[in-house]
Amino acid sequence: MKPLVGIATNIREIEGITLPFHGAGNTYVMAVIGFSDAQPVLVPAAGAHQDHDALLDRLDGVVLTGGAANVQPHLYGHAEAPDSGTRDPGRDHTAIALVHGALDRGMPLLGICRGIQEINVALGGTLHQHLKDVPGRMDHRRPRDKPFPEQVKPRHPITVRPGGLLSRLVDGRPEVEVNSLHGQGIDALADRLQVEATAPDGTIEAVTVRDATGFVLGVQWHAEVDPATWPLHAAIFREFGAACRDYAAKR
């Protein structure tokens, strides 16, 4: 049987429909199916209303997706900054529980965009609420004035730490190009995290967990976008899938 991978959802409001939906982008689902060779299952952003341990006992891997809402600042000890975006408390609660549960089990964990930020916050780190306002930082937000295919194309290089997990996935290349669609980013790095890559302005672009017993990777860019075209994205999901199969076999 193929490994079962939980994909974190967000609460989404759909125009003209009264009740909110739990949703995840099709790109995450198709990347898990096509490149991780795994069976995806959507994890509701239901927070304390669901039993995360019972769910994790049935999974072989977790993907923390991106999302329009930003992590609540009180979760990392900061006050709410003005104009810092919408909130999704159910997603925050669910994601933090999934991070701890996956790490405790040695379960493969892949965090994308919001996902890398959730890993950092879950382990005690903090976030910049407005990365563009930090002196010396570039504006990493999505260029919404461009057609969508242009928005998700690579926009800047990242410097890859030699000898790390990401370095192995890029065959040792010191730099690769990535897309950029985020307004927030890691500020104080959690003690358990190891930086795997940085942007030219110093923004942390990828992390692993130092003491993890299984595959863990958080990336700030959207690695689920078009893995058939971008070899790095394909490599990430294939490596994650292989780790999920190993975990499933042991479980």
PDB file of N, CA and C in Angstrom, residues 16 29 34 46 48 71 76 80 87 89 92 94 100 103 107 113 119 124 128-129 135 152 169 172 194 204 241 247 251:
ATOM      1  N   GLY A  16     -20.236  34.084  -1.596  1.00  0.00           N
ATOM      2  CA  GLY A  16     -21.581  33.613  -1.890  1.00  0.00           C
ATOM      3  C   GLY A  16     -22.004  32.404  -1.089  1.00  0.00           C
ATOM      4  N   VAL A  29      -1.783  18.493  -3.368  1.00  0.00           N
ATOM      5  CA  VAL A  29      -2.359  17.158  -3.542  1.00  0.00           C
ATOM      6  C   VAL A  29      -1.678  16.429  -4.699  1.00  0.00           C
ATOM      7  N   GLY A  34       1.788  12.583  -7.410  1.00  0.00           N
ATOM      8  CA  GLY A  34       2.623  12.347  -8.578  1.00  0.00           C
ATOM      9  C   GLY A  34       4.100  12.213  -8.312  1.00  0.00           C
ATOM     10  N   ALA A  46      -9.261  21.994  12.330  1.00  0.00           N
ATOM     11  CA  ALA A  46     -10.299  21.967  13.360  1.00  0.00           C
ATOM     12  C   ALA A  46      -9.758  22.189  14.761  1.00  0.00           C
ATOM     13  N   ALA A  48      -8.590  22.162  18.411  1.00  0.00           N
ATOM     14  CA  ALA A  48      -8.829  21.297  19.566  1.00  0.00           C
ATOM     15  C   ALA A  48     -10.030  20.390  19.400  1.00  0.00           C
ATOM     16  N   VAL A  71       0.324  33.239  11.070  1.00  0.00           N
ATOM     17  CA  VAL A  71       0.333  32.657  12.416  1.00  0.00           C
ATOM     18  C   VAL A  71       0.047  33.755  13.446  1.00  0.00           C
ATOM     19  N   TYR A  76       4.004  33.286  19.482  1.00  0.00           N
ATOM     20  CA  TYR A  76       5.455  33.429  19.621  1.00  0.00           C
ATOM     21  C   TYR A  76       5.824  34.649  20.461  1.00  0.00           C
ATOM     22  N   GLU A  80       0.324  42.080  18.315  1.00  0.00           N
ATOM     23  CA  GLU A  80      -0.230  42.145  16.955  1.00  0.00           C
ATOM     24  C   GLU A  80       0.239  43.420  16.257  1.00  0.00           C
ATOM     25  N   ARG A  87      -6.250  35.786  10.295  1.00  0.00           N
ATOM     26  CA  ARG A  87      -5.852  34.733  11.231  1.00  0.00           C
ATOM     27  C   ARG A  87      -6.678  33.473  11.006  1.00  0.00           C
ATOM     28  N   PRO A  89      -7.029  30.485  13.651  1.00  0.00           N
ATOM     29  CA  PRO A  89      -6.642  29.815  14.897  1.00  0.00           C
ATOM     30  C   PRO A  89      -6.709  28.291  14.819  1.00  0.00           C
ATOM     31  N   ASP A  92      -3.592  27.145  13.154  1.00  0.00           N
ATOM     32  CA  ASP A  92      -2.441  27.280  14.046  1.00  0.00           C
ATOM     33  C   ASP A  92      -2.381  26.125  15.041  1.00  0.00           C
ATOM     34  N   THR A  94      -3.832  23.193  14.921  1.00  0.00           N
ATOM     35  CA  THR A  94      -3.617  21.914  14.238  1.00  0.00           C
ATOM     36  C   THR A  94      -2.166  21.750  13.807  1.00  0.00           C
ATOM     37  N   HIS A 100       4.686  18.781  16.549  1.00  0.00           N
ATOM     38  CA  HIS A 100       5.179  18.043  17.727  1.00  0.00           C
ATOM     39  C   HIS A 100       4.912  16.544  17.598  1.00  0.00           C
ATOM     40  N   LEU A 103       7.382  15.002  14.994  1.00  0.00           N
ATOM     41  CA  LEU A 103       8.749  14.923  15.518  1.00  0.00           C
ATOM     42  C   LEU A 103       8.864  13.853  16.594  1.00  0.00           C
ATOM     43  N   MET A 107       8.256  10.886  12.291  1.00  0.00           N
ATOM     44  CA  MET A 107       7.479  10.860  11.054  1.00  0.00           C
ATOM     45  C   MET A 107       7.973  11.941  10.085  1.00  0.00           C
ATOM     46  N   CYS A 113       6.255  27.291   2.963  1.00  0.00           N
ATOM     47  CA  CYS A 113       5.859  28.681   3.171  1.00  0.00           C
ATOM     48  C   CYS A 113       5.356  28.884   4.601  1.00  0.00           C
ATOM     49  N   ILE A 119       6.720  25.475  11.849  1.00  0.00           N
ATOM     50  CA  ILE A 119       7.738  24.643  12.497  1.00  0.00           C
ATOM     51  C   ILE A 119       8.575  25.490  13.442  1.00  0.00           C
ATOM     52  N   GLY A 124       9.579  27.201  19.296  1.00  0.00           N
ATOM     53  CA  GLY A 124      10.018  28.299  20.153  1.00  0.00           C
ATOM     54  C   GLY A 124      10.598  29.500  19.449  1.00  0.00           C
ATOM     55  N   HIS A 128       9.018  37.635  11.724  1.00  0.00           N
ATOM     56  CA  HIS A 128       8.825  39.008  11.296  1.00  0.00           C
ATOM     57  C   HIS A 128       7.404  39.104  10.732  1.00  0.00           C
ATOM     58  N   GLN A 129       6.593  40.016  11.262  1.00  0.00           N
ATOM     59  CA  GLN A 129       5.227  40.150  10.754  1.00  0.00           C
ATOM     60  C   GLN A 129       5.171  40.922   9.445  1.00  0.00           C
ATOM     61  N   PRO A 135      14.916  46.444   7.983  1.00  0.00           N
ATOM     62  CA  PRO A 135      16.016  47.076   7.242  1.00  0.00           C
ATOM     63  C   PRO A 135      16.897  46.053   6.520  1.00  0.00           C
ATOM     64  N   VAL A 152       4.571  32.790  -9.743  1.00  0.00           N
ATOM     65  CA  VAL A 152       5.135  31.611  -9.081  1.00  0.00           C
ATOM     66  C   VAL A 152       6.451  31.153  -9.693  1.00  0.00           C
ATOM     67  N   LEU A 169      19.873  17.370  -2.009  1.00  0.00           N
ATOM     68  CA  LEU A 169      18.776  17.373  -2.974  1.00  0.00           C
ATOM     69  C   LEU A 169      19.101  18.197  -4.220  1.00  0.00           C
ATOM     70  N   GLY A 172      24.652  19.215  -4.442  1.00  0.00           N
ATOM     71  CA  GLY A 172      25.792  19.971  -3.977  1.00  0.00           C
ATOM     72  C   GLY A 172      25.969  21.360  -4.558  1.00  0.00           C
ATOM     73  N   GLN A 194      18.191  23.965  12.226  1.00  0.00           N
ATOM     74  CA  GLN A 194      19.429  24.200  11.482  1.00  0.00           C
ATOM     75  C   GLN A 194      19.080  24.886  10.171  1.00  0.00           C
ATOM     76  N   ILE A 204      15.864  33.573   6.044  1.00  0.00           N
ATOM     77  CA  ILE A 204      16.005  32.116   6.125  1.00  0.00           C
ATOM     78  C   ILE A 204      15.024  31.466   5.169  1.00  0.00           C
ATOM     79  N   GLY A 241       8.601  11.443  -0.157  1.00  0.00           N
ATOM     80  CA  GLY A 241       7.850  10.215  -0.403  1.00  0.00           C
ATOM     81  C   GLY A 241       8.624   8.976  -0.020  1.00  0.00           C
ATOM     82  N   TYR A 247       9.021   5.000   6.620  1.00  0.00           N
ATOM     83  CA  TYR A 247       8.297   5.115   7.890  1.00  0.00           C
ATOM     84  C   TYR A 247       7.134   4.118   7.932  1.00  0.00           C
ATOM     85  N   ARG A 251       6.452   1.150  10.522  1.00  0.00           N
ATOM     86  CA  ARG A 251       5.244   1.241  11.352  1.00  0.00           C
ATOM     87  C   ARG A 251       4.409  -0.037  11.227  1.00  0.00           C
TER      88      ARG A 251
END
